[in-house]
XYZ file of C-alpha atoms in Angstrom:
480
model
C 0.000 0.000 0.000
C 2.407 2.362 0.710
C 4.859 1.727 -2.298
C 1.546 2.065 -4.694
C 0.478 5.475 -2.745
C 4.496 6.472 -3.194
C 4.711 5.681 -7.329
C 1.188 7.788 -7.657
C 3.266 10.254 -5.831
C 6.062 10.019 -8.535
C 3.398 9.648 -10.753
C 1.707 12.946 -9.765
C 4.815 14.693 -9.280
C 6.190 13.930 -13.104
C 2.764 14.591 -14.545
C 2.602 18.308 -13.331
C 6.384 18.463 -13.957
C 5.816 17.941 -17.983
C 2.699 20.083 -17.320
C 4.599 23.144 -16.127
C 7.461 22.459 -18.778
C 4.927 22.391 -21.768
C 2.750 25.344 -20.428
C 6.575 27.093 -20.447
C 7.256 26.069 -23.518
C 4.253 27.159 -25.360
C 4.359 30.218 -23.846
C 7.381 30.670 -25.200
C 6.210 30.138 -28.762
C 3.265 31.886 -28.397
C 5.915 35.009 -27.182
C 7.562 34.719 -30.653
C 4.941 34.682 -32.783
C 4.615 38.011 -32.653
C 7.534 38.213 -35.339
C 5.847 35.163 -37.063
C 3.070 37.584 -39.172
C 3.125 35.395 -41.816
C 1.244 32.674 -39.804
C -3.020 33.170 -39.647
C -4.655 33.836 -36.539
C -6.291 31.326 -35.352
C -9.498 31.998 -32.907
C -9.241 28.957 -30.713
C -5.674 29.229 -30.304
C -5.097 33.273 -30.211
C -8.693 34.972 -29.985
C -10.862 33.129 -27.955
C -8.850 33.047 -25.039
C -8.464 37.123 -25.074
C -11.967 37.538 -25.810
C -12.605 35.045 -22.691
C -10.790 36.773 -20.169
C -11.497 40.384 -21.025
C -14.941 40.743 -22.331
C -16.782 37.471 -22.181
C -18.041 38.547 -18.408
C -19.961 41.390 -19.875
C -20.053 40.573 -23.438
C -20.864 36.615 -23.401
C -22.825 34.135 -23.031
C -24.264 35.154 -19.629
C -27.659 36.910 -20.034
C -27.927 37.610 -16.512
C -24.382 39.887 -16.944
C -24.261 40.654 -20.191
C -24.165 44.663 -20.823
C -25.441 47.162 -23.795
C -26.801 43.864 -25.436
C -23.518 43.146 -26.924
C -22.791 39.414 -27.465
C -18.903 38.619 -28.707
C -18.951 35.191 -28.265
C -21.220 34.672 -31.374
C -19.843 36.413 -34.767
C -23.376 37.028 -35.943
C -24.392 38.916 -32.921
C -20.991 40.270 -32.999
C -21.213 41.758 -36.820
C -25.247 42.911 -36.057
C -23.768 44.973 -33.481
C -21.080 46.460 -35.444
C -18.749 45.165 -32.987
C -16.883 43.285 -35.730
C -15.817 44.106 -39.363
C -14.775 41.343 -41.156
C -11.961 42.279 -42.810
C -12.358 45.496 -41.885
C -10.775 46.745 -38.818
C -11.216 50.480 -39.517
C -14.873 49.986 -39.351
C -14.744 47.819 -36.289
C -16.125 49.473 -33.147
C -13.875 46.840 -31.228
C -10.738 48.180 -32.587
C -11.704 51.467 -31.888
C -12.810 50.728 -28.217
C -9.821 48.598 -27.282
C -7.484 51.444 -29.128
C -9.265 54.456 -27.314
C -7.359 57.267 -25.613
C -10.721 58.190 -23.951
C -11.183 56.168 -20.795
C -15.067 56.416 -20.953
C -14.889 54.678 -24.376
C -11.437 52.540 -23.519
C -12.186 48.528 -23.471
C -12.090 46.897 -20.938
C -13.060 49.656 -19.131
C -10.414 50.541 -16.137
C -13.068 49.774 -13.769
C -12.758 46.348 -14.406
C -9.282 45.850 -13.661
C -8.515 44.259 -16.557
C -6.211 45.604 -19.393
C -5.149 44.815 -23.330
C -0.965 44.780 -23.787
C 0.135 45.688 -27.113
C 0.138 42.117 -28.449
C -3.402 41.311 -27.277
C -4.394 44.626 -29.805
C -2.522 43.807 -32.570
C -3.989 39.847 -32.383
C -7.323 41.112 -32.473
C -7.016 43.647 -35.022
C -4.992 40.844 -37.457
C -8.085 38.306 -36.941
C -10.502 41.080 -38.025
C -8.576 42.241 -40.857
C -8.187 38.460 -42.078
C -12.065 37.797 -41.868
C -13.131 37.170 -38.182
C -13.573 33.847 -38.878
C -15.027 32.342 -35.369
C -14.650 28.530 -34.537
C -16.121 26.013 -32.504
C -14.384 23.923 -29.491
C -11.449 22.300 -30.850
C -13.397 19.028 -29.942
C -16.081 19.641 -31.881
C -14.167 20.885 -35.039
C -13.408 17.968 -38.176
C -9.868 17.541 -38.543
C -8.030 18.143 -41.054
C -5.406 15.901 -42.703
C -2.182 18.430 -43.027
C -0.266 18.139 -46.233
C 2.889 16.316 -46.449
C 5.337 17.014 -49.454
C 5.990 13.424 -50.961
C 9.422 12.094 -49.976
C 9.133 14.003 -46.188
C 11.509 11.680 -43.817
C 8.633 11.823 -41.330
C 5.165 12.957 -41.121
C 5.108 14.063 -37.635
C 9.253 15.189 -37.712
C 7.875 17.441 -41.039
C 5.168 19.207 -39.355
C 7.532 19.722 -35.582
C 9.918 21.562 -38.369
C 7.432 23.503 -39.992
C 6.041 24.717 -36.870
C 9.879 25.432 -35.527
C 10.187 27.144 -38.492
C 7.136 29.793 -38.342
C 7.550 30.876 -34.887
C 11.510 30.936 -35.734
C 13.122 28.118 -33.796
C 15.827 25.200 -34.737
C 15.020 21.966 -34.172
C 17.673 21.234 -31.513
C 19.940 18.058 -32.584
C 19.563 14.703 -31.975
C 20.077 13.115 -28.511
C 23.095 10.340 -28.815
C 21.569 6.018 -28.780
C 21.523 6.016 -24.734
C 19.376 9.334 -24.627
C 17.378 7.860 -27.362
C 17.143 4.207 -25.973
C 15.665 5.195 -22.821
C 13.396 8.226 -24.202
C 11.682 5.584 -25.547
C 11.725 2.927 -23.466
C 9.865 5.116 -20.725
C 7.599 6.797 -23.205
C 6.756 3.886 -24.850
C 6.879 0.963 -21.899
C 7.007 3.134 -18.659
C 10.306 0.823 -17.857
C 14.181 2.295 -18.518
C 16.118 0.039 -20.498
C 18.269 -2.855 -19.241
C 21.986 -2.349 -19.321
C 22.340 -5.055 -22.078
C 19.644 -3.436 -24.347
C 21.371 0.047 -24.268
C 24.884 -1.678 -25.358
C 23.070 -3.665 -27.921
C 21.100 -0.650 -29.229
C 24.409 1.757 -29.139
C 26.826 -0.924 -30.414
C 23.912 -1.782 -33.930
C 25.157 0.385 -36.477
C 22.290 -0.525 -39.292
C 20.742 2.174 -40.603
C 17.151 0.790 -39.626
C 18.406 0.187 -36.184
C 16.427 3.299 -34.227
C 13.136 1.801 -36.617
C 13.777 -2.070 -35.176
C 13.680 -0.214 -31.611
C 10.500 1.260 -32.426
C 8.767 -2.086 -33.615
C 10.579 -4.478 -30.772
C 8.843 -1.996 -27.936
C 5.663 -1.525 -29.743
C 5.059 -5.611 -29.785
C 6.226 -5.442 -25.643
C 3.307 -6.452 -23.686
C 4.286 -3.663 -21.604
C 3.390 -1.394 -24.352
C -0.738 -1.734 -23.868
C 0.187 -1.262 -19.733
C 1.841 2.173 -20.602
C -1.128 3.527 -23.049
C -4.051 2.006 -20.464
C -2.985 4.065 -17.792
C -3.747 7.411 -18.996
C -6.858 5.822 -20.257
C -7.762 3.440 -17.236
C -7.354 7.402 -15.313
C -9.793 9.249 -17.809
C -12.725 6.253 -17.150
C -12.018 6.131 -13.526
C -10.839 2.747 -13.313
C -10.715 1.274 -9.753
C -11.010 -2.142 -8.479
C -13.087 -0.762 -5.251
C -16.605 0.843 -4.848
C -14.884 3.915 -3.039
C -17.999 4.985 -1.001
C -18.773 3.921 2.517
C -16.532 0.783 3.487
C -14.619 1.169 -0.261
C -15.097 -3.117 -0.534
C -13.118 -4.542 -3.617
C -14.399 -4.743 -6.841
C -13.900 -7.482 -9.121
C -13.314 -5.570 -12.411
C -10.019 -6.408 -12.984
C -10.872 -8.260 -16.055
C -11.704 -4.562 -17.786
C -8.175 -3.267 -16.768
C -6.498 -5.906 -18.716
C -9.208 -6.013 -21.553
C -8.492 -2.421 -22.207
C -4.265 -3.394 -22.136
C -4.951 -6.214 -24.857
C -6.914 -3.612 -26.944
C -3.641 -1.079 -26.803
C -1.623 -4.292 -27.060
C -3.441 -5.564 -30.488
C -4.199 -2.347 -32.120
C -7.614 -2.263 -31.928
C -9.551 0.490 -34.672
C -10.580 2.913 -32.033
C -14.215 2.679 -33.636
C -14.744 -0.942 -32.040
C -12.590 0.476 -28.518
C -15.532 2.695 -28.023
C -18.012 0.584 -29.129
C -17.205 -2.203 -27.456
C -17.365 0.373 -23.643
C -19.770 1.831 -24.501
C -23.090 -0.729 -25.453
C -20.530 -4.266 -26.390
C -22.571 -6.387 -24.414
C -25.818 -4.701 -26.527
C -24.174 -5.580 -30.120
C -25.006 -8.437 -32.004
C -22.345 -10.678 -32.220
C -21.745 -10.013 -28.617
C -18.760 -12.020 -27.100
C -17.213 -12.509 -23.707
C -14.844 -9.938 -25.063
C -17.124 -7.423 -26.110
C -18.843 -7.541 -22.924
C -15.630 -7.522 -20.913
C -15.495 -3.973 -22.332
C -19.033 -2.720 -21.765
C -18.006 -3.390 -17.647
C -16.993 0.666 -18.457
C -20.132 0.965 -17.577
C -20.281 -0.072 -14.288
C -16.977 1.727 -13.679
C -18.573 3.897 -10.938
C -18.920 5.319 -6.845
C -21.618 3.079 -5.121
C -22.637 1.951 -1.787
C -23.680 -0.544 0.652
C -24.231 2.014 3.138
C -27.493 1.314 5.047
C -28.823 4.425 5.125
C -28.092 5.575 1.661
C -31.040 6.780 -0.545
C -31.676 4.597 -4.097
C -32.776 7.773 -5.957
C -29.728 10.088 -4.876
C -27.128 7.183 -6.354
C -29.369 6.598 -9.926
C -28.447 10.154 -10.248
C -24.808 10.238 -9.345
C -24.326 7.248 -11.360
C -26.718 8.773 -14.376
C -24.351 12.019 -13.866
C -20.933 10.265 -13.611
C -21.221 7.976 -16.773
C -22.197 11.195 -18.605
C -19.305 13.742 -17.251
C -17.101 10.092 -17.902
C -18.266 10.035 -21.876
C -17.666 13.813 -22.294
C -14.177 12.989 -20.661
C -12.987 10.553 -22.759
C -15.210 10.688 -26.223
C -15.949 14.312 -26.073
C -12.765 15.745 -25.677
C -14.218 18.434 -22.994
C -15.319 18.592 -19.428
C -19.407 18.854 -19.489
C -19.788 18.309 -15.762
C -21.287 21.755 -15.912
C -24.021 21.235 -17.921
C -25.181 18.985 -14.963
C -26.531 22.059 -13.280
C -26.838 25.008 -15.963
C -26.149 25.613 -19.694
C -22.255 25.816 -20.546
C -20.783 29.418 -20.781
C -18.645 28.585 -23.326
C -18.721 25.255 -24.939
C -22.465 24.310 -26.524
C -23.289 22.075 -24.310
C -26.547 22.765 -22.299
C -28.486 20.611 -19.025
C -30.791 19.483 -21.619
C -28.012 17.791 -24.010
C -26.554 16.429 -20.713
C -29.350 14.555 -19.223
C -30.493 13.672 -22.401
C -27.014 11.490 -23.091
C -27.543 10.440 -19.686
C -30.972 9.101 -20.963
C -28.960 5.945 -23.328
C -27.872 4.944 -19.428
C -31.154 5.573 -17.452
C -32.282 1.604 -18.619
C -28.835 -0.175 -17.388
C -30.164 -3.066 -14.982
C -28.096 -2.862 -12.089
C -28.848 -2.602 -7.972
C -28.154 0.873 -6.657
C -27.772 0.435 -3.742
C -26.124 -2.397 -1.770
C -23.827 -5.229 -3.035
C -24.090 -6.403 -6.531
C -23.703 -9.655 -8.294
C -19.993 -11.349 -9.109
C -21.095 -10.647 -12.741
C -20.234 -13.394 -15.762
C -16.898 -15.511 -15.619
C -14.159 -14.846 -17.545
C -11.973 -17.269 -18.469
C -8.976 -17.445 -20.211
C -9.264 -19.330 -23.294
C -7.463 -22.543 -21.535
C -9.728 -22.450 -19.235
C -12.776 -21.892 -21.515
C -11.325 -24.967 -23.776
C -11.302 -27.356 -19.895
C -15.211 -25.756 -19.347
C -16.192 -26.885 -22.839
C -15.104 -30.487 -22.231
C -16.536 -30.983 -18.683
C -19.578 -29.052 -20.268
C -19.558 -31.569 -22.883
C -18.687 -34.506 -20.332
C -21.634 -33.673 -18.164
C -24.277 -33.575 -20.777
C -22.980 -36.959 -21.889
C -23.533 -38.372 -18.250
C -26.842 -36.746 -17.913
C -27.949 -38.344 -21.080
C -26.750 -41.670 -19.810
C -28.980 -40.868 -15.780
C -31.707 -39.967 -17.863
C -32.075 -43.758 -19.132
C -32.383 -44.970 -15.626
C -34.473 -41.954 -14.386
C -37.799 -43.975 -15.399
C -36.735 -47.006 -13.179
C -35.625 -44.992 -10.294
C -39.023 -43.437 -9.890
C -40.340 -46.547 -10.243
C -38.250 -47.813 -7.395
C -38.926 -45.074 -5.271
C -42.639 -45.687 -5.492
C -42.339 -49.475 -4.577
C -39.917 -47.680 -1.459
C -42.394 -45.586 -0.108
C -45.527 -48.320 -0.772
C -43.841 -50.649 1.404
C -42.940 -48.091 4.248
C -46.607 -47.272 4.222
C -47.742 -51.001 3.765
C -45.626 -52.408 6.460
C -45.283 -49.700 8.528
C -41.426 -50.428 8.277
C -39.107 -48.026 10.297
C -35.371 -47.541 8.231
C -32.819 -47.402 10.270
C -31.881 -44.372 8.836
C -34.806 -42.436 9.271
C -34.237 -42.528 12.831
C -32.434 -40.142 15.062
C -28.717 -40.832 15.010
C -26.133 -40.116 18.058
C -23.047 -40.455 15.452
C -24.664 -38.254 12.620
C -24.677 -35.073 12.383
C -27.340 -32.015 13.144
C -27.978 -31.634 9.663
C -28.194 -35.278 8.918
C -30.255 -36.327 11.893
C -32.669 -32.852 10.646
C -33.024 -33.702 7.752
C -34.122 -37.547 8.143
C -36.554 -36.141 10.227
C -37.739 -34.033 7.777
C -38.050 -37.003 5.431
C -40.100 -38.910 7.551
C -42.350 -35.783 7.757
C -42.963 -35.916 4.257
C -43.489 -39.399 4.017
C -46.453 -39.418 6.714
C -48.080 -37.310 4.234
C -50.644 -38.629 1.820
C -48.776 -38.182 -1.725
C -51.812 -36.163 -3.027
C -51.031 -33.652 -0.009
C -47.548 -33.538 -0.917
C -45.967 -29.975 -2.359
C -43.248 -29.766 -4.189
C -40.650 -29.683 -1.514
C -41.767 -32.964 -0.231
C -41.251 -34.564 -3.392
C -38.061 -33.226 -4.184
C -36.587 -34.017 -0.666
C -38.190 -37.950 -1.162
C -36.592 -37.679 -4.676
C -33.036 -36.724 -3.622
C -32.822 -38.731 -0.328
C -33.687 -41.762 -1.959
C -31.270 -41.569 -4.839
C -28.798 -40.542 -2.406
C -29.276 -43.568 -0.096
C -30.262 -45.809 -2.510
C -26.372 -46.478 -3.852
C -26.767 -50.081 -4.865
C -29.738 -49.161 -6.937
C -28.292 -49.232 -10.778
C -25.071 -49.636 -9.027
C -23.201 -50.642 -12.572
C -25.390 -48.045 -15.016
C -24.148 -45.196 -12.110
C -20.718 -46.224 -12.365
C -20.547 -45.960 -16.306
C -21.738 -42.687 -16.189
């Protein structure tokens, strides 16, 4: 326990490490591309998140706030207005406002605290001049292939080097084989490379050699246990309920499921498919239902006092905030309690998702059921046989069912006729409670008339006969 907590400590720690490193780093682009006019503005990337922090709170989304009915978050209110220009700065009121020497007519106004540096200015006066073009959250826009002269070395190296190259960077030069080695070891397997495999890499001189790297750690096993975690995070994978007492889970099966999809490639089409509704397609498999257990990836409860209509919401709530996390590409946990400010995504969108949930069958409250085996396919090959082996036997019992009822009868006629006391329908000192209770519950039955019988009384007869009754059949029962 404590050397898990102290890796998701490392864990943690590295994580906002590279966070505060790339935030540094793209600020540092985004402070030379200042020089870079050749490159468009983009609104997502340079616009929006000006417009957001300096005029959105009077000029957005908000009704309640919003002031001299001026909405900037949507171009068409934005051009009605005369706000915006497209391709027109001059004629732009915004340009005009955020450029005033006049503090009454100066946006943002001082009052608010907030100010426009040079930069900000000349960004928004480009993006008007090139068209205003607006655009939607970045999850929600198509991508677009980017072009790729024929002959590049790399698609992803060409496009790092055209990007260096319009905010005016070098790419910097390439790290010697032990650098390289265990850069991608640890990206691509979360493990550093063993001594041997950093000689052998930095002693192979083939030209392919960094390429055979690549393919040996991508066919690792390890490689689908580095790519689930990020994911196993995002669909809030644990193996206990968390509430209350936090009892285990057993949904272990969907950590490794998820590791074998990473592990063979899976088209990301079936990934989701298969979480989302596999156990609803078709051809539904043990696999495909394996995957749907995203579903019951969630906080419940065995507390006594718990309420069964709070939890169908949280769970209702969670799978939806879960699916905008990971299909989405956005955080709609907002939309649970009011339309999103600035993503369109409003409490009726949300609980309608949540609706394709509202009709899982599952208890609420209280513990649930060990769910379906899994097996591994050894295992399912030894169930098919002893499947296989039993329905053989039971065809073979079902030949001598006819004369075993048959016996039985004649049994319980002469107990009745002859008033015969078994031995072992009496009470027994050497037999146990249960044994001695249940002969006695046999006899009960058997004092009945067999018209008054239910249906416990004749299964009980039933089984304690052909339980006692060993030398019955004795040589069909022992080919069986």
């Amino acid at each position: 326990m404590v050397r898990s907590f102290a890796n998701w400590c490392r864990r943690a720690v590295c994580a906002a490490l590279v966070c505060f490193l790339q935030a540094c780093f793209l600020s540092a682009c985004f402070l030379l591309m200042g020089a870079a006019s050749a490159a468009p503005v983009s609104f997502n990337r340079d616009i929006r998140p000006i417009l957001s922090d300096n005029c959105f709170f009077c000029h957005g989304p908000d009704a309640g706030h919003r002031q001299a009915d001026l909405r900037l978050d949507v171009r068409d209110d934005a051009m009605a207005a005369g706000a915006i220009a497209p391709g027109k700065p001059a004629e732009s009121t915004l340009v005009s406002r955020i450029n005033a020497t006049d503090l009454d007519e100066l946006m943002p106004p001082p009052e608010s605290h907030k100010k426009l540096d040079a930069k900000q200015r000349q960004l928004l006066t480009r993006w008007i001049e090139e068209g205003a073009e607006y655009q939607k959250h970045w999850a929600y826009e198509k991508p677009v292939k980017p072009e790729v002269p024929a002959g590049a070395s790399g698609i992803v190296d060409h496009l790092v080097r055209k990007r260096l190259a319009a905010i005016g960077l070098q790419a910097s030069p390439e790290a010697d084989r032990r650098t390289l080695i265990r850069r991608l070891s640890l990206d691509l397997l979360g493990l550093p490379p063993t001594p041997d495999e950093v000689a052998s890499f930095v002693a192979d001189t083939r030209p392919d050699a960094y390429v055979s790297l690549v393919d040996r750690l991508l066919a690792s096993p390890h490689y689908g246990e580095q790519m689930a975690i990020g994911w196993l995070d995002v669909v809030r994978f644990a193996d206990t309920i968390g509430y209350h007492s936090d009892n285990a889970r057993n949904v272990w099966p969907y950590r490794d499921w998820v590791i074998r999809s990473f592990n063979d490639n899976q088209p990301f089409d079936q990934f989701t498919i298969h979480q989302v509704a596999g156990d609803l397609v078709p051809d539904a498999s043990q696999e495909t239902c394996v995957g749907s257990a995203f579903n019951r990836l969630l906080l419940s409860t065995e507390e006594g006092g718990a309420q069964a209509k709070d939890y169908e919401s949280r769970m209702l709530t969670d799978r939806v905030r879960a699916i905008g996390a990971a299909w989405l590409g956005q955080t709609i946990g907002c939309a649970q309690c009011h339309d999103h400010k600035f993503d369109p995504i409003t409490s009726r969108d949300f609980f309608t998702l949540g609706a394709f949930f509202a009709d899982i069958q599952e208890p609420i409250l209280g513990r649930r059921e060990d769910g379906m085996i899994v097996g591994t396919p050894e295992e399912k090959e030894r169930l098919a046989e002893l499947d296989a082996a039993l329905a053989e036997a039971k065809k073979k019992f079902d030949v001598i069912v006819p004369q075993l009822d048959t016996a039985q009868q004649q049994w319980e006629a002469d107990i009745v006729a002859y008033s015969v006391t078994l031995p072992e329908l009496a009470a027994d000192a050497k037999a146990s409670d249960a044994e001695n209770n249940t002969a006695k519950q046999v006899a009960a039955s058997l004092a009945k008339e067999p018209a008054k019988r239910d249906g416990n009384d004749n299964n009980r007869l039933r089984d304690y006969f052909r339980v006692k009754a060993t030398k019955l059949f004795q040589a069909e029962r022992d080919g069986l």
